Amino acid sequence: MDRERNRNVGNRYLIIALIAICLFSCKENEKTAVEEIVAVVEKPEEIVEFGFNLNNYIVKRDTIKKGDSFGEILERNHIGYPQIFNIAEKAKDTFDIRRLQVGKPYTLLCSKDSLERPKCFIYQPSLEEYVVINFQDSIHAYKSRKPIKYIEKTATGVITNNISETLDEQGLSPRLAYKMADDIYAWTIDFRRLQKGDRFKVIYTDKYIDDTIYTGVHNIKAAYFEHNKEPFYAFEFTTDSTKGIIDYFSEEAKNLRRAFLKAPVKFSRVSSRYNLKRRIAVYGFKVRPHKGTDFAAPIGTPIMATANGTVTESRRRGGNGNYVKIRHNATYETQYLHMKKRKAKVGQFVKQGDVIGWVGMTGNTGGPHVCYRFWKNGKQVDPFKQKLPEAKPISDSLKIKYLDFIQPIKKQLDNIHFLEDVFEEQNQPEQVIKQSDNLISLNN
Ligand SMILES: [Zn+2]
């Protein structure tokens, strides 16, 4: 014990001495610099990242620049070409070094001596993933992920104007609003027509990488929305884990989603509707039926599959330009024309909302739009005139499982109280009236 303390103290003096030498050349802020560094020495903190104790290395961080290559980066850091070639050869089964992307971060762990020789190259293709090419002793490479942490949170809110404002006032992510409006309640509540006094409770998870990087709302586990005094419960439930189908159901196991989205593009306008009697000037006002619905949107706008299904056609042909056709079931098919680029392969299963291409002007078209064709029993019909089917109901066997699954979650949701209700219980009606506009609670 004592000996160890002595050694620590000894080390500290040595380091202070080194700092003092350094400061002769640095000159500025001598006192504070010494104090700060001493404080650090007294409490050596282990910094672990990518599974390495960074204290053992000189850490050099940078991003891949235009024209950079694995070889050049290592060469700049004093590694010769025979060894670079050797490293690339041995790493290639794990990672193809030619796939480095401009703008992605990389880290070099270098020896803590005057040579500063790289021992390890770490490349981060995304915030979560990283590739380690370790050439410290023997050469080996592997892929890994940074630790992810999900933190469950709850929030409640009362609408005074609109949902974004209510969330914003509490510093909550606008993604909560998008998720509720687009993913959960898109078919049951019109978020453009919320009423003053509508209120909600939500249980959601926030996602963090490495404990520190907040990457936003990960998912909404359950929600309760009171619209015009009517309650709408929603519970997230995986109905098909192999296809990754997650839906929201009511407390009675009714699917909240409709089988089809109203439009294949967001923020678009209908520029031409399905019209069997359309007459066009350039054709001498002859009847040229338009069996599709045109949604005008800027070039590059993502086009979404309006329902789950299997891609039956994906190609470029004549007036259609680049197009994709999807079969949803025995009755319905949809088709999307004039794409700039397709992102769907024949035989591929797509989910409602998946991007299958981007708006363009290929084929016969006067401006950027997607011509959306809706087929029912092999005939093109007007999707706006259809009574669209409800999304796939939950199977009987799954329903039992679902009702069991949501029981504790519903209890959790019901136990979250609106602040105004808490006030009412405390019998302070005057205060409640004054404050209820801004009453919002955040229960973490
Ligand atoms: Zn059209």
Short mmCIF file of C-alpha atoms and ligand atoms in Angstrom, two decimals:
data_model
loop_
_atom_site.label_atom_id
_atom_site.label_comp_id
_atom_site.label_asym_id
_atom_site.label_seq_id
_atom_site.Cartn_x
_atom_site.Cartn_y
_atom_site.Cartn_z
CA MET A 1 0.00 0.00 0.00
CA ASP A 2 2.59 2.52 1.21
CA ARG A 3 5.03 1.48 -1.41
CA GLU A 4 2.44 1.98 -4.05
CA ARG A 5 1.60 5.40 -2.74
CA ASN A 6 5.25 6.33 -2.76
CA ARG A 7 5.50 5.20 -6.32
CA ASN A 8 2.49 7.27 -7.29
CA VAL A 9 3.91 10.31 -5.57
CA GLY A 10 7.23 9.65 -7.28
CA ASN A 11 5.53 9.48 -10.64
CA ARG A 12 3.74 12.67 -9.94
CA TYR A 13 6.98 14.51 -9.19
CA LEU A 14 8.50 13.14 -12.33
CA ILE A 15 5.57 14.33 -14.39
CA ILE A 16 5.55 17.73 -12.72
CA ALA A 17 9.23 17.96 -13.52
CA LEU A 18 8.57 17.13 -17.13
CA ILE A 19 5.81 19.70 -17.29
CA ALA A 20 8.14 22.26 -15.75
CA ILE A 21 10.69 21.56 -18.48
CA CYS A 22 7.99 21.88 -21.08
CA LEU A 23 6.81 25.15 -19.63
CA PHE A 24 10.17 26.78 -20.14
CA SER A 25 9.39 26.68 -23.78
CA CYS A 26 5.63 27.20 -23.46
CA LYS A 27 5.77 30.14 -21.01
CA GLU A 28 2.08 30.99 -21.05
CA ASN A 29 -0.31 30.22 -18.20
CA GLU A 30 2.29 28.33 -16.28
CA LYS A 31 0.45 28.11 -13.03
CA THR A 32 -2.89 26.99 -14.30
CA ALA A 33 -1.33 24.53 -16.68
CA VAL A 34 0.61 22.85 -13.88
CA GLU A 35 -2.41 22.72 -11.63
CA GLU A 36 -4.62 21.26 -14.28
CA ILE A 37 -2.18 18.63 -15.34
CA VAL A 38 -1.40 17.63 -11.76
CA ALA A 39 -5.10 17.17 -11.19
CA VAL A 40 -5.24 14.85 -14.17
CA VAL A 41 -2.22 12.89 -12.99
CA GLU A 42 -3.72 12.34 -9.58
CA LYS A 43 -6.78 10.77 -11.09
CA PRO A 44 -5.75 8.85 -14.18
CA GLU A 45 -8.96 8.13 -15.97
CA GLU A 46 -9.16 5.10 -18.15
CA ILE A 47 -10.61 6.08 -21.50
CA VAL A 48 -11.90 3.03 -23.27
CA GLU A 49 -13.14 3.30 -26.81
CA PHE A 50 -13.41 0.67 -29.53
CA GLY A 51 -12.35 -1.81 -26.83
CA PHE A 52 -8.92 -0.17 -26.37
CA ASN A 53 -7.56 1.77 -23.44
CA LEU A 54 -6.72 4.97 -25.29
CA ASN A 55 -4.25 6.03 -22.60
CA ASN A 56 -1.83 3.47 -23.98
CA TYR A 57 -1.63 5.17 -27.37
CA ILE A 58 -1.21 8.42 -29.15
CA VAL A 59 -4.64 8.80 -30.68
CA LYS A 60 -4.93 10.46 -34.07
CA ARG A 61 -8.42 11.14 -35.35
CA ASP A 62 -9.35 12.37 -38.79
CA THR A 63 -11.89 11.85 -41.55
CA ILE A 64 -11.35 10.30 -44.95
CA LYS A 65 -10.57 13.10 -47.40
CA LYS A 66 -11.12 13.14 -51.13
CA GLY A 67 -8.31 11.20 -52.76
CA ASP A 68 -7.37 9.45 -49.49
CA SER A 69 -6.69 5.75 -49.54
CA PHE A 70 -5.84 3.28 -46.84
CA GLY A 71 -2.32 3.03 -48.23
CA GLU A 72 -1.75 6.77 -48.32
CA ILE A 73 -3.03 7.27 -44.79
CA LEU A 74 -0.64 4.64 -43.46
CA GLU A 75 2.21 5.85 -45.60
CA ARG A 76 1.76 9.37 -44.27
CA ASN A 77 2.15 7.78 -40.88
CA HIS A 78 5.43 6.09 -41.72
CA ILE A 79 4.40 2.60 -42.71
CA GLY A 80 6.12 1.18 -45.76
CA TYR A 81 4.31 -0.24 -48.76
CA PRO A 82 5.29 -3.92 -48.32
CA GLN A 83 3.65 -3.87 -44.89
CA ILE A 84 0.61 -1.92 -46.12
CA PHE A 85 0.10 -4.54 -48.79
CA ASN A 86 0.45 -7.29 -46.21
CA ILE A 87 -2.08 -5.62 -43.90
CA ALA A 88 -4.60 -5.08 -46.71
CA GLU A 89 -4.26 -8.72 -47.81
CA LYS A 90 -4.89 -10.11 -44.35
CA ALA A 91 -7.76 -7.73 -43.61
CA LYS A 92 -9.59 -8.18 -46.89
CA ASP A 93 -11.91 -10.98 -45.75
CA THR A 94 -13.26 -8.67 -43.04
CA PHE A 95 -13.07 -5.35 -44.76
CA ASP A 96 -12.25 -4.21 -48.27
CA ILE A 97 -9.99 -1.21 -47.76
CA ARG A 98 -11.11 0.26 -51.09
CA ARG A 99 -14.51 0.90 -49.52
CA LEU A 100 -13.39 3.86 -47.41
CA GLN A 101 -15.90 6.68 -47.89
CA VAL A 102 -15.08 10.35 -47.99
CA GLY A 103 -16.18 12.12 -44.83
CA LYS A 104 -16.22 9.05 -42.58
CA PRO A 105 -14.12 9.23 -39.43
CA TYR A 106 -11.11 7.07 -38.74
CA THR A 107 -8.76 6.74 -35.80
CA LEU A 108 -5.13 5.69 -35.69
CA LEU A 109 -3.77 4.28 -32.47
CA CYS A 110 -0.06 4.96 -32.47
CA SER A 111 2.83 3.92 -30.27
CA LYS A 112 3.49 6.24 -27.37
CA ASP A 113 7.05 6.98 -28.34
CA SER A 114 8.80 9.41 -30.59
CA LEU A 115 8.20 7.18 -33.62
CA GLU A 116 4.41 7.30 -33.17
CA ARG A 117 4.02 4.23 -35.32
CA PRO A 118 0.42 3.27 -36.10
CA LYS A 119 -0.60 0.06 -34.38
CA CYS A 120 -4.23 0.03 -35.27
CA PHE A 121 -6.53 1.57 -37.87
CA ILE A 122 -10.17 2.02 -36.89
CA TYR A 123 -12.74 3.08 -39.47
CA GLN A 124 -16.31 4.11 -38.67
CA PRO A 125 -18.74 3.57 -41.57
CA SER A 126 -21.58 4.70 -39.27
CA LEU A 127 -22.10 6.12 -35.81
CA GLU A 128 -22.55 2.63 -34.41
CA GLU A 129 -20.32 0.37 -36.47
CA TYR A 130 -16.57 0.32 -36.61
CA VAL A 131 -13.91 -1.80 -38.28
CA VAL A 132 -10.65 -2.51 -36.49
CA ILE A 133 -7.57 -3.43 -38.47
CA ASN A 134 -5.03 -4.30 -35.82
CA PHE A 135 -1.41 -4.75 -36.82
CA GLN A 136 0.11 -4.39 -33.39
CA ASP A 137 1.62 -7.88 -33.32
CA SER A 138 0.00 -10.18 -35.80
CA ILE A 139 -2.40 -8.65 -38.32
CA HIS A 140 -6.07 -9.21 -37.71
CA ALA A 141 -9.26 -7.38 -38.55
CA TYR A 142 -12.78 -7.44 -37.18
CA LYS A 143 -16.04 -5.52 -37.23
CA SER A 144 -17.75 -4.38 -34.09
CA ARG A 145 -20.41 -2.03 -32.77
CA LYS A 146 -20.32 0.62 -30.15
CA PRO A 147 -22.39 -0.09 -27.07
CA ILE A 148 -25.95 1.13 -27.47
CA LYS A 149 -28.11 2.17 -24.59
CA TYR A 150 -31.85 2.57 -24.73
CA ILE A 151 -33.49 4.62 -22.03
CA GLU A 152 -37.20 4.39 -21.55
CA LYS A 153 -38.94 7.68 -20.90
CA THR A 154 -42.46 8.92 -20.57
CA ALA A 155 -44.02 12.23 -21.46
CA THR A 156 -47.42 13.82 -21.34
CA GLY A 157 -48.73 16.89 -23.03
CA VAL A 158 -51.81 19.01 -23.48
CA ILE A 159 -52.45 20.58 -26.86
CA THR A 160 -52.96 24.32 -26.84
CA ASN A 161 -52.13 25.01 -30.46
CA ASN A 162 -50.49 22.08 -32.15
CA ILE A 163 -48.49 19.07 -31.13
CA SER A 164 -45.12 20.41 -32.27
CA GLU A 165 -45.51 23.44 -30.06
CA THR A 166 -46.52 21.32 -27.08
CA LEU A 167 -43.47 19.09 -27.53
CA ASP A 168 -41.19 22.01 -28.19
CA GLU A 169 -42.21 23.75 -24.97
CA GLN A 170 -40.93 20.75 -23.08
CA GLY A 171 -37.77 20.30 -25.08
CA LEU A 172 -39.05 17.00 -26.45
CA SER A 173 -38.02 15.66 -29.81
CA PRO A 174 -40.25 16.57 -32.79
CA ARG A 175 -39.80 12.95 -33.85
CA LEU A 176 -42.35 12.07 -31.20
CA ALA A 177 -44.88 14.13 -33.13
CA TYR A 178 -43.94 12.66 -36.52
CA LYS A 179 -44.13 9.16 -35.15
CA MET A 180 -47.52 9.72 -33.57
CA ALA A 181 -48.91 11.57 -36.59
CA ASP A 182 -47.42 9.42 -39.36
CA ASP A 183 -46.77 5.98 -37.93
CA ILE A 184 -49.31 5.49 -35.19
CA TYR A 185 -52.41 7.63 -35.57
CA ALA A 186 -52.25 8.56 -39.27
CA TRP A 187 -55.51 6.72 -39.96
CA THR A 188 -57.39 7.48 -36.74
CA ILE A 189 -56.61 11.08 -35.80
CA ASP A 190 -56.14 14.01 -38.14
CA PHE A 191 -53.25 15.87 -36.57
CA ARG A 192 -54.04 19.02 -38.53
CA ARG A 193 -57.34 19.22 -36.72
CA LEU A 194 -56.37 18.62 -33.11
CA GLN A 195 -58.56 20.33 -30.53
CA LYS A 196 -57.44 22.56 -27.73
CA GLY A 197 -57.37 20.32 -24.69
CA ASP A 198 -56.54 17.16 -26.62
CA ARG A 199 -53.85 15.43 -24.65
CA PHE A 200 -51.49 12.54 -24.80
CA LYS A 201 -49.24 10.25 -22.84
CA VAL A 202 -46.44 8.38 -24.42
CA ILE A 203 -43.89 5.76 -23.40
CA TYR A 204 -40.88 5.86 -25.67
CA THR A 205 -37.18 4.99 -25.76
CA ASP A 206 -34.29 7.29 -26.47
CA LYS A 207 -31.22 5.84 -28.06
CA TYR A 208 -27.65 6.62 -27.05
CA ILE A 209 -24.39 5.39 -28.55
CA ASP A 210 -21.44 5.00 -26.18
CA ASP A 211 -23.56 6.49 -23.38
CA THR A 212 -22.98 9.98 -24.72
CA ILE A 213 -24.17 10.40 -28.31
CA TYR A 214 -27.91 11.01 -28.36
CA THR A 215 -29.31 9.72 -31.61
CA GLY A 216 -32.96 10.50 -31.03
CA VAL A 217 -36.20 8.74 -30.29
CA HIS A 218 -35.79 5.06 -31.08
CA ASN A 219 -39.37 3.92 -30.82
CA ILE A 220 -42.70 4.55 -29.19
CA LYS A 221 -43.70 1.60 -27.06
CA ALA A 222 -47.18 2.79 -26.28
CA ALA A 223 -49.29 5.90 -26.55
CA TYR A 224 -52.59 7.23 -25.35
CA PHE A 225 -54.20 10.08 -27.23
CA GLU A 226 -57.34 11.82 -26.06
CA HIS A 227 -58.93 13.52 -29.05
CA ASN A 228 -62.31 15.23 -28.58
CA LYS A 229 -62.48 13.45 -25.20
CA GLU A 230 -62.25 10.12 -26.94
CA PRO A 231 -59.35 7.87 -25.91
CA PHE A 232 -57.12 6.15 -28.46
CA TYR A 233 -54.68 3.61 -27.14
CA ALA A 234 -51.81 2.34 -29.25
CA PHE A 235 -49.35 -0.43 -28.47
CA GLU A 236 -46.34 -1.40 -30.52
CA PHE A 237 -46.27 -5.09 -31.36
CA THR A 238 -44.14 -7.24 -33.65
CA THR A 239 -46.40 -9.46 -35.72
CA ASP A 240 -43.70 -10.97 -37.91
CA SER A 241 -40.18 -10.97 -36.60
CA THR A 242 -38.62 -12.49 -39.74
CA LYS A 243 -40.07 -9.82 -42.01
CA GLY A 244 -39.64 -7.23 -39.27
CA ILE A 245 -43.26 -6.14 -39.30
CA ILE A 246 -44.12 -3.93 -36.38
CA ASP A 247 -47.60 -2.49 -36.07
CA TYR A 248 -49.63 -0.51 -33.61
CA PHE A 249 -52.83 -1.99 -32.26
CA SER A 250 -55.59 -0.72 -30.03
CA GLU A 251 -56.38 -2.09 -26.58
CA GLU A 252 -58.78 -4.44 -28.37
CA ALA A 253 -56.09 -5.68 -30.76
CA LYS A 254 -57.45 -3.74 -33.74
CA ASN A 255 -54.79 -2.70 -36.21
CA LEU A 256 -54.54 1.11 -36.27
CA ARG A 257 -53.04 1.10 -39.70
CA ARG A 258 -54.83 0.91 -43.03
CA ALA A 259 -53.49 -1.42 -45.67
CA PHE A 260 -52.56 1.48 -47.96
CA LEU A 261 -50.94 4.87 -47.50
CA LYS A 262 -52.91 7.75 -48.96
CA ALA A 263 -49.99 8.83 -51.14
CA PRO A 264 -46.67 7.32 -52.25
CA VAL A 265 -44.83 10.59 -51.54
CA LYS A 266 -44.89 12.92 -48.57
CA PHE A 267 -45.65 16.64 -48.95
CA SER A 268 -46.90 16.26 -52.50
CA ARG A 269 -49.92 17.59 -54.33
CA VAL A 270 -52.16 15.74 -56.72
CA SER A 271 -51.49 17.26 -60.13
CA SER A 272 -53.80 14.99 -62.12
CA ARG A 273 -56.45 12.65 -60.84
CA TYR A 274 -57.74 9.39 -62.18
CA ASN A 275 -60.07 10.45 -64.97
CA LEU A 276 -61.49 8.21 -67.67
CA LYS A 277 -62.83 11.19 -69.67
CA ARG A 278 -59.72 13.34 -69.69
CA ARG A 279 -59.27 15.38 -72.87
CA ILE A 280 -55.88 16.78 -73.76
CA ALA A 281 -55.23 19.73 -76.07
CA VAL A 282 -52.13 18.27 -77.70
CA TYR A 283 -54.18 15.25 -78.73
CA GLY A 284 -56.84 17.46 -80.35
CA PHE A 285 -59.08 17.23 -77.27
CA LYS A 286 -59.63 13.57 -77.87
CA VAL A 287 -60.47 11.50 -74.84
CA ARG A 288 -57.27 10.22 -73.31
CA PRO A 289 -58.21 8.51 -70.10
CA HIS A 290 -55.79 8.95 -67.25
CA LYS A 291 -55.89 5.82 -65.19
CA GLY A 292 -53.29 6.91 -62.71
CA THR A 293 -53.08 9.59 -60.07
CA ASP A 294 -50.20 12.03 -60.50
CA PHE A 295 -48.43 13.34 -57.44
CA ALA A 296 -46.16 16.25 -58.26
CA ALA A 297 -43.02 16.43 -56.15
CA PRO A 298 -39.45 17.64 -56.66
CA ILE A 299 -36.99 15.35 -58.41
CA GLY A 300 -35.31 13.08 -55.90
CA THR A 301 -38.26 12.91 -53.47
CA PRO A 302 -38.42 9.38 -52.05
CA ILE A 303 -41.27 7.23 -53.36
CA MET A 304 -42.73 4.84 -50.83
CA ALA A 305 -44.50 1.54 -51.24
CA THR A 306 -48.06 2.34 -50.16
CA ALA A 307 -48.57 -1.14 -48.73
CA ASN A 308 -46.68 -4.31 -47.85
CA GLY A 309 -46.09 -6.54 -50.84
CA THR A 310 -43.74 -8.26 -53.24
CA VAL A 311 -42.10 -6.44 -56.15
CA THR A 312 -43.25 -8.04 -59.42
CA GLU A 313 -41.70 -5.59 -61.90
CA SER A 314 -38.81 -3.16 -61.70
CA ARG A 315 -37.51 -1.83 -65.00
CA ARG A 316 -37.43 0.94 -67.56
CA ARG A 317 -39.84 0.77 -70.47
CA GLY A 318 -41.22 3.27 -73.02
CA GLY A 319 -43.58 5.95 -71.72
CA ASN A 320 -43.54 4.52 -68.21
CA GLY A 321 -39.86 5.28 -67.80
CA ASN A 322 -38.39 3.74 -64.69
CA TYR A 323 -41.18 2.01 -62.84
CA VAL A 324 -41.89 -0.47 -60.07
CA LYS A 325 -44.93 -2.66 -59.66
CA ILE A 326 -45.90 -4.36 -56.43
CA ARG A 327 -48.39 -7.14 -55.73
CA HIS A 328 -49.93 -6.74 -52.29
CA ASN A 329 -52.29 -9.71 -52.21
CA ALA A 330 -54.63 -11.56 -54.55
CA THR A 331 -56.68 -8.39 -55.09
CA TYR A 332 -54.41 -5.35 -55.10
CA GLU A 333 -51.38 -4.19 -57.04
CA THR A 334 -49.79 -0.76 -57.27
CA GLN A 335 -47.43 0.78 -59.80
CA TYR A 336 -45.15 3.82 -59.64
CA LEU A 337 -43.94 5.49 -62.85
CA HIS A 338 -41.36 7.99 -64.14
CA MET A 339 -38.82 7.37 -61.40
CA LYS A 340 -35.40 8.93 -61.60
CA LYS A 341 -33.93 5.83 -60.01
CA ARG A 342 -35.42 2.58 -58.73
CA LYS A 343 -34.62 0.97 -55.41
CA ALA A 344 -36.48 -2.32 -55.60
CA LYS A 345 -35.69 -5.71 -57.05
CA VAL A 346 -38.16 -8.20 -58.50
CA GLY A 347 -39.06 -10.71 -55.81
CA GLN A 348 -38.17 -8.37 -52.98
CA PHE A 349 -40.62 -8.02 -50.10
CA VAL A 350 -41.30 -4.39 -49.26
CA LYS A 351 -43.10 -2.91 -46.31
CA GLN A 352 -45.51 -0.02 -46.33
CA GLY A 353 -43.44 3.16 -46.30
CA ASP A 354 -40.25 1.56 -47.63
CA VAL A 355 -38.49 3.69 -50.23
CA ILE A 356 -38.66 1.96 -53.63
CA GLY A 357 -37.30 4.78 -55.79
CA TRP A 358 -37.08 8.53 -56.31
CA VAL A 359 -39.25 10.99 -58.22
CA GLY A 360 -37.96 11.75 -61.70
CA MET A 361 -39.03 12.54 -65.25
CA THR A 362 -38.23 9.35 -67.14
CA GLY A 363 -40.62 8.21 -69.88
CA ASN A 364 -43.53 10.31 -71.05
CA THR A 365 -43.87 13.21 -68.66
CA GLY A 366 -43.98 16.98 -68.75
CA GLY A 367 -42.70 17.55 -65.21
CA PRO A 368 -41.38 15.75 -62.17
CA HIS A 369 -44.09 13.58 -60.65
CA VAL A 370 -44.94 10.04 -59.78
CA CYS A 371 -47.84 8.48 -61.64
CA TYR A 372 -49.43 6.14 -59.14
CA ARG A 373 -51.54 3.34 -60.53
CA PHE A 374 -53.83 1.31 -58.37
CA TRP A 375 -55.03 -2.08 -59.56
CA LYS A 376 -57.93 -4.03 -58.14
CA ASN A 377 -58.47 -7.51 -59.53
CA GLY A 378 -56.33 -6.66 -62.56
CA LYS A 379 -58.22 -3.43 -63.37
CA GLN A 380 -57.01 0.09 -62.79
CA VAL A 381 -59.24 1.97 -60.37
CA ASP A 382 -59.23 5.31 -58.56
CA PRO A 383 -57.56 4.80 -55.18
CA PHE A 384 -59.43 7.79 -53.74
CA LYS A 385 -62.75 6.16 -54.47
CA GLN A 386 -61.84 2.89 -52.84
CA LYS A 387 -62.88 1.94 -49.39
CA LEU A 388 -59.40 0.84 -48.50
CA PRO A 389 -59.10 -2.29 -46.45
CA GLU A 390 -57.89 -2.27 -42.89
CA ALA A 391 -54.38 -3.53 -42.43
CA LYS A 392 -54.02 -7.22 -41.81
CA PRO A 393 -55.88 -8.07 -38.63
CA ILE A 394 -53.99 -9.85 -35.93
CA SER A 395 -54.29 -13.64 -36.06
CA ASP A 396 -56.31 -15.35 -33.34
CA SER A 397 -53.32 -17.08 -31.81
CA LEU A 398 -51.30 -13.88 -31.84
CA LYS A 399 -54.20 -11.92 -30.38
CA ILE A 400 -54.04 -13.87 -27.12
CA LYS A 401 -50.32 -13.24 -26.96
CA TYR A 402 -50.85 -9.57 -27.74
CA LEU A 403 -53.48 -8.99 -25.07
CA ASP A 404 -51.18 -10.62 -22.56
CA PHE A 405 -48.24 -8.57 -23.74
CA ILE A 406 -49.97 -5.19 -23.44
CA GLN A 407 -51.46 -5.76 -19.99
CA PRO A 408 -48.51 -4.41 -17.95
CA ILE A 409 -47.84 -1.69 -20.52
CA LYS A 410 -51.41 -0.46 -20.37
CA LYS A 411 -51.16 -0.39 -16.58
CA GLN A 412 -47.95 1.62 -16.88
CA LEU A 413 -49.65 4.03 -19.28
CA ASP A 414 -52.72 4.43 -17.06
CA ASN A 415 -50.49 5.18 -14.10
CA ILE A 416 -48.97 8.19 -15.80
CA HIS A 417 -51.01 11.17 -14.66
CA PHE A 418 -51.65 14.45 -16.35
CA LEU A 419 -50.49 17.28 -14.13
CA GLU A 420 -53.87 19.00 -14.36
CA ASP A 421 -55.56 15.90 -12.95
CA VAL A 422 -53.13 15.86 -10.06
CA PHE A 423 -54.01 19.49 -9.35
CA GLU A 424 -57.70 18.76 -9.48
CA GLU A 425 -57.28 16.04 -6.90
CA GLN A 426 -55.62 18.61 -4.69
CA ASN A 427 -58.70 20.81 -4.96
CA GLN A 428 -57.16 23.93 -6.31
CA PRO A 429 -59.55 24.71 -9.12
CA GLU A 430 -58.66 28.39 -9.49
CA GLN A 431 -55.04 27.66 -10.05
CA VAL A 432 -55.87 24.89 -12.45
CA ILE A 433 -57.89 27.17 -14.68
CA LYS A 434 -55.08 29.66 -14.82
CA GLN A 435 -52.35 27.19 -15.50
CA SER A 436 -53.97 24.44 -17.45
CA ASP A 437 -52.88 25.88 -20.79
CA ASN A 438 -49.29 25.28 -19.99
CA LEU A 439 -49.63 22.21 -17.86
CA ILE A 440 -47.31 19.67 -19.16
CA SER A 441 -45.39 17.13 -17.20
CA LEU A 442 -42.32 15.17 -17.99
CA ASN A 443 -41.78 11.99 -16.09
CA ASN A 444 -38.42 10.50 -16.75
ZN ZN B 1 -50.15 9.72 -64.61
#
